XYZ file of C-alpha atoms in Angstrom:
245
model
C 10.585 -53.713 43.481
C 13.398 -51.860 45.207
C 15.961 -53.891 43.342
C 14.768 -52.274 40.104
C 14.922 -48.739 41.544
C 18.060 -46.645 41.398
C 18.122 -44.979 44.809
C 20.090 -42.413 46.729
C 20.535 -42.423 50.506
C 19.849 -39.045 52.046
C 19.211 -37.898 55.602
C 16.363 -36.063 57.302
C 16.248 -34.209 60.637
C 19.976 -33.442 60.605
C 20.976 -37.069 60.178
C 18.579 -38.642 62.663
C 16.714 -40.390 59.827
C 18.488 -42.242 57.015
C 16.266 -42.039 53.966
C 16.653 -43.940 50.708
C 14.561 -42.598 47.835
C 14.446 -42.983 44.053
C 17.285 -41.184 42.303
C 14.927 -39.998 39.574
C 11.307 -38.897 39.454
C 9.547 -37.210 42.355
C 11.963 -36.586 45.223
C 11.066 -35.541 48.732
C 11.088 -31.857 49.624
C 10.437 -30.235 52.984
C 6.658 -30.754 52.826
C 6.480 -34.195 54.522
C 8.903 -33.044 57.231
C 6.712 -30.014 57.997
C 3.567 -32.159 57.882
C 5.002 -34.702 60.305
C 5.860 -31.870 62.687
C 2.191 -30.801 62.847
C 0.730 -34.192 63.834
C -0.281 -34.021 67.521
C 0.209 -37.757 68.050
C 1.007 -39.321 71.405
C 2.872 -42.604 71.950
C 0.683 -45.571 71.025
C -1.698 -43.589 68.805
C -2.307 -44.687 65.204
C -1.518 -42.333 62.326
C -2.243 -42.720 58.604
C -0.190 -41.068 55.877
C -1.812 -40.893 52.453
C 0.510 -41.130 49.454
C 3.407 -42.014 51.737
C 6.030 -42.497 48.997
C 9.309 -43.768 50.442
C 8.100 -42.965 53.965
C 9.651 -39.577 54.798
C 6.645 -38.210 56.695
C 6.063 -41.182 58.957
C 9.797 -41.662 59.517
C 10.083 -38.073 60.777
C 7.003 -38.475 62.968
C 8.367 -41.709 64.426
C 11.673 -40.006 65.211
C 9.838 -37.255 67.135
C 7.152 -39.358 68.871
C 8.446 -42.617 70.304
C 5.950 -45.460 70.154
C 3.682 -43.970 67.505
C 1.968 -46.513 65.225
C 1.956 -45.405 61.587
C 0.442 -46.832 58.405
C 1.439 -45.432 55.029
C -0.928 -45.901 52.078
C 0.938 -45.766 48.764
C -0.217 -46.971 45.347
C 3.311 -47.654 43.998
C 4.439 -51.115 45.237
C 8.094 -50.255 44.607
C 7.874 -47.258 46.920
C 6.063 -49.364 49.523
C 8.961 -51.812 49.472
C 11.441 -48.946 49.760
C 9.517 -47.337 52.644
C 9.386 -50.672 54.463
C 13.163 -50.995 54.121
C 13.612 -47.413 55.333
C 11.512 -48.142 58.430
C 13.582 -51.231 59.187
C 16.826 -49.309 58.671
C 15.718 -46.687 61.180
C 14.394 -49.225 63.720
C 10.930 -47.727 63.278
C 9.113 -50.925 64.193
C 5.777 -49.145 64.636
C 5.538 -48.230 60.957
C 4.033 -50.283 58.146
C 3.257 -49.494 54.516
C 0.451 -50.802 52.347
C 0.246 -50.876 48.556
C -3.243 -49.504 47.900
C -5.119 -46.665 46.200
C -6.824 -44.221 48.558
C -9.652 -43.947 46.052
C -10.482 -47.585 46.849
C -10.863 -46.755 50.584
C -8.511 -49.455 51.911
C -9.545 -50.811 55.314
C -6.610 -50.406 57.692
C -8.582 -49.943 60.901
C -9.224 -46.785 62.903
C -6.820 -43.865 63.247
C -6.257 -41.004 65.666
C -4.636 -38.757 63.038
C -4.080 -38.646 59.283
C -1.953 -36.458 57.036
C -0.924 -36.151 53.393
C 0.846 -34.104 50.755
C -1.632 -34.890 47.966
C -1.035 -34.407 44.241
C -2.048 -30.848 43.492
C -0.785 -29.651 40.128
C -3.718 -29.697 37.661
C -3.311 -32.402 35.032
C -2.833 -30.004 32.166
C 0.017 -28.321 30.349
C 3.410 -30.011 30.226
C 3.368 -33.461 31.796
C 6.592 -34.804 33.290
C 8.179 -37.494 31.111
C 8.810 -39.472 34.292
C 5.598 -41.408 35.078
C 6.280 -41.631 38.828
C 6.884 -37.886 39.082
C 3.753 -37.126 37.058
C 1.655 -39.415 39.249
C 3.001 -37.883 42.448
C 2.456 -34.261 41.480
C -0.467 -34.069 39.063
C -4.008 -34.334 40.305
C -7.024 -35.403 38.294
C -10.148 -33.286 38.844
C -11.866 -34.231 42.095
C -8.894 -36.178 43.437
C -8.482 -33.954 46.502
C -12.110 -34.574 47.462
C -11.519 -38.325 47.165
C -8.434 -38.146 49.389
C -10.249 -36.074 52.023
C -13.187 -38.474 52.104
C -11.035 -41.611 52.243
C -8.742 -40.264 54.969
C -11.483 -38.708 57.116
C -13.635 -41.855 57.175
C -11.405 -44.023 59.459
C -10.615 -41.204 61.912
C -11.813 -41.416 65.492
C -14.007 -38.639 66.910
C -11.966 -35.419 67.093
C -9.136 -37.079 65.172
C -7.060 -34.682 63.080
C -6.632 -34.549 59.311
C -3.802 -32.370 57.988
C -2.786 -31.513 54.423
C -0.132 -29.336 52.844
C -1.605 -27.618 49.781
C -1.075 -24.711 47.408
C -3.085 -21.663 48.430
C -5.340 -22.009 45.383
C -6.571 -25.427 46.536
C -7.801 -24.134 49.896
C -11.482 -23.572 48.960
C -11.771 -27.065 47.458
C -10.096 -28.628 50.495
C -12.243 -26.823 53.076
C -15.414 -27.703 51.170
C -14.387 -31.373 50.975
C -13.505 -31.448 54.672
C -16.913 -30.038 55.594
C -18.719 -32.654 53.505
C -16.568 -35.426 55.027
C -17.535 -34.406 58.570
C -14.030 -33.185 59.302
C -14.427 -29.385 59.104
C -11.461 -27.068 58.835
C -10.099 -26.030 62.230
C -6.796 -24.266 61.489
C -4.759 -22.790 58.634
C -1.015 -22.195 58.845
C 0.576 -20.286 55.934
C 4.118 -21.162 54.874
C 5.765 -17.885 53.902
C 8.819 -18.358 51.578
C 10.274 -15.116 53.006
C 8.911 -12.344 55.176
C 6.599 -10.103 53.157
C 6.088 -12.633 50.340
C 2.767 -14.366 49.578
C 2.402 -17.897 50.901
C 2.400 -20.441 48.087
C 1.669 -23.351 50.411
C -0.616 -23.774 53.411
C -1.006 -26.361 56.121
C -4.694 -27.144 56.590
C -6.020 -28.949 59.676
C -9.474 -30.479 60.047
C -11.037 -32.186 63.072
C -13.431 -35.139 62.844
C -16.778 -34.001 64.202
C -15.218 -30.699 65.249
C -17.320 -27.608 65.948
C -14.675 -24.970 66.580
C -14.486 -21.995 64.197
C -11.676 -21.944 61.645
C -8.509 -20.292 63.000
C -5.856 -18.554 60.893
C -2.502 -19.087 62.611
C 0.485 -16.716 62.354
C 2.314 -19.026 59.959
C 5.941 -19.985 59.456
C 8.555 -17.922 57.578
C 10.854 -20.451 55.898
C 13.813 -18.333 54.709
C 15.580 -15.239 55.952
C 16.940 -12.413 53.757
C 20.161 -14.407 53.243
C 18.222 -17.349 51.777
C 19.015 -19.618 54.721
C 16.293 -21.242 56.782
C 15.000 -19.138 59.646
C 15.619 -20.252 63.221
C 11.971 -21.349 63.490
C 12.184 -23.425 60.302
C 15.542 -24.903 61.325
C 14.106 -26.052 64.644
C 11.540 -28.119 62.725
C 13.526 -29.293 59.693
C 16.806 -30.091 61.471
C 16.066 -30.394 65.182
C 12.772 -32.282 64.883
C 10.682 -29.767 66.798
C 6.888 -29.851 66.617
C 4.861 -27.325 64.587
C 1.686 -26.892 66.662
C -1.612 -26.167 64.921
C -3.855 -26.570 67.959
């Protein structure tokens, strides 16, 4: 439970969201904040986050879209308890978190949108000595396909499914989305700096969609001085949306 976790209290969106997370192990980066900015949810719509951890993604979405209903699926019960406390601390009454494994296809009803930052480092080489960090970051073969299938299944027609992934996982993700009936609709590269290759991509699929795949201009994260660009700052600090439509 939370009582057994050593936590730190940080802030997201320039202080708008108070966010307690484990002091050790896998700690939140900018990925869930960027993901939450892409979700085209309207007030009252239901959104699923896969592998929701301590709740950063849904907390940021809730701060941007008043009245959104979010369900986080997380296999670590301690993180579920922490995310639930974070939601309460931020008066995010529309959010709930469920201790479940996406591979088991938990039944949480129908959703208008779903998003996730799935484990993507291949389970080989040096494994983190911290079990929680290893679980969060290292993917068993075929795990991405399982996540795509489990998250696409409860989506409504034309519902969106969005992932943040390393560039090398793109072919596997697009193939899995096609099989799951949620074909790829848009790609948005995340450039570390102008002129550098994108290590990460945002990938959007649409349930039952028929539109051709679009490659969007992308987002440059850092300027020459190493600081966030104005476009990145608007999302990470000001809570602006990152459209992929």
